[in-house]
PDB file of C-alpha atoms in Angstrom:
ATOM      1  CA  MET A  22      11.494   5.766 -14.086  1.00 84.00           C
ATOM      2  CA  TYR A  23       9.156   3.350 -12.327  1.00 87.00           C
ATOM      3  CA  ARG A  24       9.022  -0.390 -13.012  1.00 94.00           C
ATOM      4  CA  GLU A  25       7.154  -3.188 -11.271  1.00 96.00           C
ATOM      5  CA  ARG A  26       6.520  -6.902 -11.590  1.00 97.00           C
ATOM      6  CA  ALA A  27       4.543  -9.551  -9.770  1.00 98.00           C
ATOM      7  CA  SER A  28       6.442 -11.064  -6.853  1.00 98.00           C
ATOM      8  CA  ARG A  29       6.922 -14.740  -6.113  1.00 97.00           C
ATOM      9  CA  LEU A  30       5.266 -13.858  -2.794  1.00 97.00           C
ATOM     10  CA  THR A  31       1.533 -14.250  -3.384  1.00 94.00           C
ATOM     11  CA  GLY A  32      -0.238 -10.939  -3.912  1.00 95.00           C
ATOM     12  CA  ALA A  33       2.912  -8.814  -3.615  1.00 97.00           C
ATOM     13  CA  VAL A  34       4.564  -6.561  -6.196  1.00 98.00           C
ATOM     14  CA  VAL A  35       8.291  -5.885  -6.603  1.00 98.00           C
ATOM     15  CA  TRP A  36       9.166  -2.412  -7.866  1.00 97.00           C
ATOM     16  CA  THR A  37      12.013   0.010  -8.508  1.00 96.00           C
ATOM     17  CA  ASN A  38      11.862   3.737  -9.029  1.00 91.00           C
ATOM     18  CA  THR A  39      14.405   6.376 -10.001  1.00 84.00           C
ATOM     19  CA  PRO A  40      12.711   9.795  -9.858  1.00 74.00           C
ATOM     20  CA  SER A  41      13.489  12.292 -12.606  1.00 70.00           C
ATOM     21  CA  PRO A  42      15.784  15.181 -11.640  1.00 66.00           C
ATOM     22  CA  GLY A  43      13.695  18.034 -10.334  1.00 59.00           C
ATOM     23  CA  GLY A  44      10.573  15.921 -10.505  1.00 57.00           C
ATOM     24  CA  HIS A  45       7.891  15.967  -7.833  1.00 64.00           C
ATOM     25  CA  GLY A  46       5.713  12.923  -7.426  1.00 75.00           C
ATOM     26  CA  ALA A  47       3.385  11.417  -4.878  1.00 82.00           C
ATOM     27  CA  VAL A  48       2.593   7.954  -3.594  1.00 89.00           C
ATOM     28  CA  LEU A  49      -1.169   7.589  -3.511  1.00 93.00           C
ATOM     29  CA  PRO A  50      -3.068   5.705  -0.800  1.00 96.00           C
ATOM     30  CA  ASP A  51      -3.638   2.118  -1.896  1.00 95.00           C
ATOM     31  CA  GLY A  52      -4.345   0.053   1.222  1.00 94.00           C
ATOM     32  CA  CYS A  53      -0.858  -1.480   1.097  1.00 97.00           C
ATOM     33  CA  MET A  54       2.399  -1.399   3.048  1.00 98.00           C
ATOM     34  CA  ASP A  55       5.900  -1.639   1.545  1.00 98.00           C
ATOM     35  CA  LEU A  56       9.299  -2.928   2.534  1.00 98.00           C
ATOM     36  CA  LEU A  57      11.780  -0.416   1.089  1.00 98.00           C
ATOM     37  CA  TRP A  58      15.468  -0.179   0.196  1.00 98.00           C
ATOM     38  CA  HIS A  59      17.107   3.221  -0.301  1.00 96.00           C
ATOM     39  CA  ASP A  60      20.756   4.236  -0.109  1.00 94.00           C
ATOM     40  CA  GLY A  61      21.685   0.954   1.536  1.00 96.00           C
ATOM     41  CA  ARG A  62      18.976   1.212   4.218  1.00 97.00           C
ATOM     42  CA  LEU A  63      15.888  -0.910   4.877  1.00 98.00           C
ATOM     43  CA  LEU A  64      12.679   0.937   5.703  1.00 98.00           C
ATOM     44  CA  VAL A  65       8.956   0.297   5.979  1.00 98.00           C
ATOM     45  CA  ALA A  66       6.230   2.447   4.482  1.00 97.00           C
ATOM     46  CA  GLY A  67       3.048   2.283   6.500  1.00 97.00           C
ATOM     47  CA  PRO A  68      -0.480   2.558   5.107  1.00 97.00           C
ATOM     48  CA  ASP A  69      -1.300   6.019   3.790  1.00 97.00           C
ATOM     49  CA  THR A  70      -4.516   7.946   4.289  1.00 96.00           C
ATOM     50  CA  HIS A  71      -3.412  10.697   1.883  1.00 94.00           C
ATOM     51  CA  ALA A  72      -0.833  11.215  -0.849  1.00 92.00           C
ATOM     52  CA  HIS A  73       2.755  10.996   0.352  1.00 87.00           C
ATOM     53  CA  PRO A  74       5.027  13.407  -1.572  1.00 82.00           C
ATOM     54  CA  THR A  75       8.265  12.074  -3.011  1.00 78.00           C
ATOM     55  CA  THR A  76      11.107  14.549  -2.802  1.00 71.00           C
ATOM     56  CA  GLY A  77      14.874  14.527  -2.677  1.00 67.00           C
ATOM     57  CA  PRO A  78      17.667  13.692  -5.132  1.00 74.00           C
ATOM     58  CA  PRO A  79      16.958  11.271  -8.013  1.00 75.00           C
ATOM     59  CA  THR A  80      18.380   8.139  -6.371  1.00 86.00           C
ATOM     60  CA  VAL A  81      17.140   4.579  -6.754  1.00 91.00           C
ATOM     61  CA  TRP A  82      14.380   3.215  -4.548  1.00 94.00           C
ATOM     62  CA  ALA A  83      13.315  -0.432  -4.481  1.00 97.00           C
ATOM     63  CA  GLY A  84      10.415  -2.033  -2.710  1.00 98.00           C
ATOM     64  CA  VAL A  85       8.109  -4.947  -2.137  1.00 98.00           C
ATOM     65  CA  ARG A  86       4.479  -3.856  -1.916  1.00 98.00           C
ATOM     66  CA  PHE A  87       2.461  -6.332   0.102  1.00 98.00           C
ATOM     67  CA  ALA A  88      -1.167  -7.142  -0.588  1.00 97.00           C
ATOM     68  CA  PRO A  89      -3.565  -5.203   1.657  1.00 97.00           C
ATOM     69  CA  GLY A  90      -3.689  -6.637   5.166  1.00 96.00           C
ATOM     70  CA  THR A  91      -0.752  -9.040   4.804  1.00 97.00           C
ATOM     71  CA  ALA A  92       2.236  -6.945   5.939  1.00 97.00           C
ATOM     72  CA  PRO A  93       1.495  -6.650   9.686  1.00 96.00           C
ATOM     73  CA  ALA A  94       1.856 -10.404  10.242  1.00 94.00           C
ATOM     74  CA  LEU A  95       5.182 -10.403   8.371  1.00 95.00           C
ATOM     75  CA  LEU A  96       6.508  -7.346  10.170  1.00 95.00           C
ATOM     76  CA  GLY A  97       5.126  -8.156  13.593  1.00 95.00           C
ATOM     77  CA  VAL A  98       3.526  -4.751  14.125  1.00 96.00           C
ATOM     78  CA  PRO A  99      -0.093  -3.560  13.842  1.00 97.00           C
ATOM     79  CA  ALA A 100      -0.657  -1.442  10.750  1.00 98.00           C
ATOM     80  CA  HIS A 101      -2.181   1.478  12.636  1.00 98.00           C
ATOM     81  CA  GLU A 102       1.126   2.050  14.444  1.00 98.00           C
ATOM     82  CA  LEU A 103       2.715   2.879  11.064  1.00 98.00           C
ATOM     83  CA  ARG A 104      -0.158   4.824   9.516  1.00 97.00           C
ATOM     84  CA  ASP A 105       1.156   7.672   7.316  1.00 96.00           C
ATOM     85  CA  ARG A 106       4.755   6.932   8.437  1.00 96.00           C
ATOM     86  CA  ARG A 107       8.081   5.808   6.930  1.00 96.00           C
ATOM     87  CA  VAL A 108      10.337   4.173   9.503  1.00 97.00           C
ATOM     88  CA  ASP A 109      13.630   2.300   9.593  1.00 98.00           C
ATOM     89  CA  LEU A 110      13.204  -1.455   9.828  1.00 98.00           C
ATOM     90  CA  ALA A 111      15.564  -1.289  12.826  1.00 97.00           C
ATOM     91  CA  ASP A 112      12.800   0.603  14.654  1.00 97.00           C
ATOM     92  CA  LEU A 113      10.658  -2.535  14.411  1.00 97.00           C
ATOM     93  CA  TRP A 114      13.148  -5.417  14.562  1.00 97.00           C
ATOM     94  CA  PRO A 115      16.340  -5.993  16.591  1.00 97.00           C
ATOM     95  CA  ALA A 116      19.146  -3.812  15.260  1.00 97.00           C
ATOM     96  CA  ALA A 117      21.631  -6.686  14.933  1.00 97.00           C
ATOM     97  CA  ALA A 118      19.187  -8.707  12.825  1.00 97.00           C
ATOM     98  CA  VAL A 119      18.474  -5.711  10.606  1.00 98.00           C
ATOM     99  CA  ARG A 120      22.187  -5.113  10.083  1.00 98.00           C
ATOM    100  CA  ARG A 121      22.580  -8.699   8.859  1.00 97.00           C
ATOM    101  CA  LEU A 122      19.572  -8.430   6.580  1.00 98.00           C
ATOM    102  CA  THR A 123      20.717  -5.070   5.229  1.00 98.00           C
ATOM    103  CA  ALA A 124      24.149  -6.476   4.402  1.00 98.00           C
ATOM    104  CA  ARG A 125      22.496  -9.411   2.644  1.00 97.00           C
ATOM    105  CA  VAL A 126      20.300  -7.147   0.503  1.00 97.00           C
ATOM    106  CA  ASN A 127      23.192  -4.785  -0.257  1.00 97.00           C
ATOM    107  CA  ALA A 128      25.293  -7.725  -1.433  1.00 96.00           C
ATOM    108  CA  VAL A 129      22.782  -8.474  -4.219  1.00 94.00           C
ATOM    109  CA  GLU A 130      23.290  -6.589  -7.483  1.00 93.00           C
ATOM    110  CA  ASP A 131      19.546  -5.897  -7.713  1.00 95.00           C
ATOM    111  CA  PRO A 132      18.226  -4.582  -4.351  1.00 96.00           C
ATOM    112  CA  ALA A 133      14.646  -5.319  -5.409  1.00 97.00           C
ATOM    113  CA  ARG A 134      15.500  -9.004  -5.768  1.00 97.00           C
ATOM    114  CA  GLY A 135      17.251  -8.932  -2.407  1.00 97.00           C
ATOM    115  CA  LEU A 136      14.144  -7.440  -0.812  1.00 98.00           C
ATOM    116  CA  GLU A 137      11.959 -10.085  -2.420  1.00 98.00           C
ATOM    117  CA  GLU A 138      14.188 -12.848  -1.033  1.00 97.00           C
ATOM    118  CA  LEU A 139      13.969 -11.260   2.413  1.00 97.00           C
ATOM    119  CA  ALA A 140      10.163 -11.115   2.181  1.00 98.00           C
ATOM    120  CA  LEU A 141       9.940 -14.730   1.013  1.00 98.00           C
ATOM    121  CA  ARG A 142      12.106 -15.936   3.895  1.00 97.00           C
ATOM    122  CA  ARG A 143      10.067 -13.936   6.372  1.00 97.00           C
ATOM    123  CA  ALA A 144       6.805 -15.320   4.968  1.00 97.00           C
ATOM    124  CA  ALA A 145       8.145 -18.870   5.369  1.00 96.00           C
ATOM    125  CA  GLU A 146       8.825 -18.141   9.058  1.00 95.00           C
ATOM    126  CA  THR A 147       5.437 -16.633   9.901  1.00 95.00           C
ATOM    127  CA  ALA A 148       1.846 -17.812   9.848  1.00 91.00           C
ATOM    128  CA  PRO A 149      -0.041 -17.321   6.562  1.00 89.00           C
ATOM    129  CA  PRO A 150      -2.351 -14.296   6.270  1.00 87.00           C
ATOM    130  CA  ASP A 151      -5.792 -14.616   7.812  1.00 91.00           C
ATOM    131  CA  PRO A 152      -8.074 -15.637   4.901  1.00 93.00           C
ATOM    132  CA  LEU A 153     -10.841 -13.509   6.386  1.00 95.00           C
ATOM    133  CA  LEU A 154      -8.806 -10.400   5.566  1.00 95.00           C
ATOM    134  CA  GLY A 155      -8.617 -11.415   1.917  1.00 95.00           C
ATOM    135  CA  ARG A 156     -12.367 -11.945   1.851  1.00 96.00           C
ATOM    136  CA  LEU A 157     -12.871  -8.518   3.413  1.00 97.00           C
ATOM    137  CA  VAL A 158     -10.682  -6.801   0.829  1.00 97.00           C
ATOM    138  CA  ALA A 159     -12.355  -8.660  -2.046  1.00 97.00           C
ATOM    139  CA  ALA A 160     -15.839  -7.708  -0.840  1.00 97.00           C
ATOM    140  CA  LEU A 161     -15.030  -4.034  -0.310  1.00 97.00           C
ATOM    141  CA  ASP A 162     -13.112  -3.857  -3.596  1.00 96.00           C
ATOM    142  CA  ALA A 163     -16.215  -5.209  -5.319  1.00 95.00           C
ATOM    143  CA  GLY A 164     -18.192  -2.299  -3.853  1.00 94.00           C
ATOM    144  CA  ARG A 165     -20.023  -4.234  -1.143  1.00 95.00           C
ATOM    145  CA  PRO A 166     -21.294  -2.054   1.746  1.00 95.00           C
ATOM    146  CA  VAL A 167     -19.293  -2.297   4.950  1.00 96.00           C
ATOM    147  CA  SER A 168     -22.303  -3.339   7.054  1.00 94.00           C
ATOM    148  CA  ALA A 169     -23.290  -6.099   4.637  1.00 95.00           C
ATOM    149  CA  THR A 170     -19.689  -7.298   4.460  1.00 96.00           C
ATOM    150  CA  ALA A 171     -19.471  -7.477   8.254  1.00 96.00           C
ATOM    151  CA  ASP A 172     -22.636  -9.592   8.352  1.00 95.00           C
ATOM    152  CA  GLU A 173     -21.320 -11.897   5.629  1.00 95.00           C
ATOM    153  CA  LEU A 174     -18.069 -12.390   7.544  1.00 95.00           C
ATOM    154  CA  GLY A 175     -19.863 -12.966  10.833  1.00 96.00           C
ATOM    155  CA  LEU A 176     -18.261  -9.968  12.526  1.00 95.00           C
ATOM    156  CA  GLY A 177     -19.754  -7.215  14.623  1.00 95.00           C
ATOM    157  CA  ALA A 178     -19.067  -3.594  13.698  1.00 92.00           C
ATOM    158  CA  ARG A 179     -16.579  -3.070  16.558  1.00 94.00           C
ATOM    159  CA  GLN A 180     -14.756  -6.323  15.884  1.00 95.00           C
ATOM    160  CA  LEU A 181     -14.479  -5.519  12.192  1.00 96.00           C
ATOM    161  CA  HIS A 182     -13.147  -2.049  12.974  1.00 96.00           C
ATOM    162  CA  ARG A 183     -10.585  -3.397  15.458  1.00 96.00           C
ATOM    163  CA  ARG A 184      -9.314  -6.047  13.060  1.00 96.00           C
ATOM    164  CA  SER A 185      -9.181  -3.533  10.218  1.00 97.00           C
ATOM    165  CA  LEU A 186      -7.060  -1.132  12.265  1.00 97.00           C
ATOM    166  CA  ALA A 187      -4.533  -3.876  12.972  1.00 97.00           C
ATOM    167  CA  ALA A 188      -4.475  -5.219   9.400  1.00 97.00           C
ATOM    168  CA  PHE A 189      -4.875  -2.091   7.264  1.00 98.00           C
ATOM    169  CA  GLY A 190      -4.122   0.837   9.538  1.00 97.00           C
ATOM    170  CA  TYR A 191      -7.624   2.308   9.435  1.00 97.00           C
ATOM    171  CA  GLY A 192     -11.247   1.285   9.641  1.00 97.00           C
ATOM    172  CA  PRO A 193     -13.187  -0.579   6.947  1.00 97.00           C
ATOM    173  CA  LYS A 194     -14.937   2.544   5.671  1.00 97.00           C
ATOM    174  CA  THR A 195     -11.607   4.236   4.965  1.00 97.00           C
ATOM    175  CA  LEU A 196     -10.304   1.055   3.340  1.00 98.00           C
ATOM    176  CA  ALA A 197     -13.415   0.876   1.140  1.00 97.00           C
ATOM    177  CA  ARG A 198     -12.956   4.516   0.158  1.00 97.00           C
ATOM    178  CA  ILE A 199      -9.302   3.960  -0.801  1.00 97.00           C
ATOM    179  CA  LEU A 200     -10.092   0.817  -2.784  1.00 97.00           C
ATOM    180  CA  ARG A 201     -12.839   2.690  -4.615  1.00 97.00           C
ATOM    181  CA  LEU A 202     -10.351   5.448  -5.454  1.00 97.00           C
ATOM    182  CA  ARG A 203      -8.004   2.857  -6.959  1.00 96.00           C
ATOM    183  CA  ARG A 204     -10.796   1.420  -9.109  1.00 97.00           C
ATOM    184  CA  ALA A 205     -11.801   4.871 -10.285  1.00 97.00           C
ATOM    185  CA  LEU A 206      -8.261   5.891 -11.214  1.00 96.00           C
ATOM    186  CA  ASP A 207      -7.748   2.652 -13.135  1.00 96.00           C
ATOM    187  CA  LEU A 208     -10.885   3.327 -15.180  1.00 97.00           C
ATOM    188  CA  ALA A 209     -10.102   7.006 -15.750  1.00 96.00           C
ATOM    189  CA  ARG A 210      -6.556   6.170 -16.847  1.00 95.00           C
ATOM    190  CA  SER A 211      -7.953   3.727 -19.386  1.00 96.00           C
ATOM    191  CA  GLY A 212      -9.914   6.554 -21.006  1.00 96.00           C
ATOM    192  CA  VAL A 213     -13.349   6.057 -19.453  1.00 97.00           C
ATOM    193  CA  PRO A 214     -15.087   9.462 -19.146  1.00 97.00           C
ATOM    194  CA  PHE A 215     -15.118  10.853 -15.623  1.00 97.00           C
ATOM    195  CA  ALA A 216     -18.931  10.777 -15.306  1.00 97.00           C
ATOM    196  CA  GLU A 217     -19.063   7.130 -16.363  1.00 97.00           C
ATOM    197  CA  THR A 218     -16.139   6.321 -14.087  1.00 98.00           C
ATOM    198  CA  ALA A 219     -18.051   7.788 -11.151  1.00 97.00           C
ATOM    199  CA  VAL A 220     -21.161   5.699 -11.854  1.00 96.00           C
ATOM    200  CA  ARG A 221     -19.245   2.460 -12.440  1.00 97.00           C
ATOM    201  CA  THR A 222     -17.234   2.755  -9.228  1.00 97.00           C
ATOM    202  CA  GLY A 223     -20.068   3.655  -6.872  1.00 95.00           C
ATOM    203  CA  TYR A 224     -19.824   7.436  -6.524  1.00 96.00           C
ATOM    204  CA  ALA A 225     -23.021   9.441  -6.432  1.00 95.00           C
ATOM    205  CA  ASP A 226     -21.897  11.526  -9.398  1.00 96.00           C
ATOM    206  CA  GLN A 227     -18.817  13.110 -11.005  1.00 96.00           C
ATOM    207  CA  PRO A 228     -18.549  15.940  -8.431  1.00 97.00           C
ATOM    208  CA  HIS A 229     -18.507  13.297  -5.673  1.00 97.00           C
ATOM    209  CA  LEU A 230     -15.651  11.531  -7.456  1.00 97.00           C
ATOM    210  CA  ALA A 231     -13.790  14.825  -7.881  1.00 96.00           C
ATOM    211  CA  ARG A 232     -14.139  15.701  -4.177  1.00 97.00           C
ATOM    212  CA  ASP A 233     -12.925  12.301  -3.053  1.00 96.00           C
ATOM    213  CA  VAL A 234      -9.895  12.392  -5.356  1.00 96.00           C
ATOM    214  CA  LYS A 235      -9.006  15.863  -4.102  1.00 96.00           C
ATOM    215  CA  GLN A 236      -9.357  14.888  -0.446  1.00 96.00           C
ATOM    216  CA  LEU A 237      -7.324  11.674  -0.739  1.00 96.00           C
ATOM    217  CA  THR A 238      -4.612  12.820  -3.139  1.00 94.00           C
ATOM    218  CA  GLY A 239      -4.504  16.604  -2.787  1.00 93.00           C
ATOM    219  CA  MET A 240      -4.880  16.954  -6.574  1.00 92.00           C
ATOM    220  CA  ALA A 241      -7.692  17.442  -9.043  1.00 94.00           C
ATOM    221  CA  LEU A 242      -8.505  14.323 -11.038  1.00 94.00           C
ATOM    222  CA  GLY A 243      -7.417  15.820 -14.363  1.00 92.00           C
ATOM    223  CA  ASP A 244      -4.126  17.060 -12.911  1.00 91.00           C
ATOM    224  CA  LEU A 245      -3.481  13.712 -11.275  1.00 91.00           C
ATOM    225  CA  LEU A 246      -3.963  11.799 -14.535  1.00 90.00           C
ATOM    226  CA  ALA A 247      -1.803  14.268 -16.436  1.00 87.00           C
ATOM    227  CA  ARG A 248       1.084  13.629 -14.023  1.00 80.00           C
ATOM    228  CA  GLY A 249       0.894   9.877 -14.659  1.00 67.00           C
TER     229      GLY A 249
END
């Protein structure tokens, strides 16, 4: 069972998940990165460019999902270095520090709350997110073209691409595509017909929507919605 709530860290989400026995799920690309707890370990989930399958025994996972573009500053690593990867936090931070943090999270009855406290402390120790990144995400999530967004932000195409790689793990066109997928799935899940969903989220037509869903998630749109 999956549960989530808004975090006290601006823009972040705190979640827990216990997969069903024998169940097979997938984490869909969403432009975000997560700090994870599983079996007493701390891990980081990098930005995904495709669906990441969830397998293994039905044990509890907990996480803090950071707003797009905000995790690299907290973690001290460019997002593109973690693209499509799950790594131990000790691979990114000094092992002794991670052992202390792991013990602190494990000492809390609710690991998700322990992770949130860790994220809040880390945020207090690091510089705030670059506001330009938030403006970039907002513009692309509203369906603005990448070229127009770059002009509005006063960035050249190469500069925008370089900053996007560091912040999101991929270029602005891929980020825009993933954000559009999220908007489309939200509409389709709410019962909006697929053809109308395609038009309202900027696809050329329903077949275009279907192709993009298949390429990014590995599943047909109908099958994806049926799995929840």
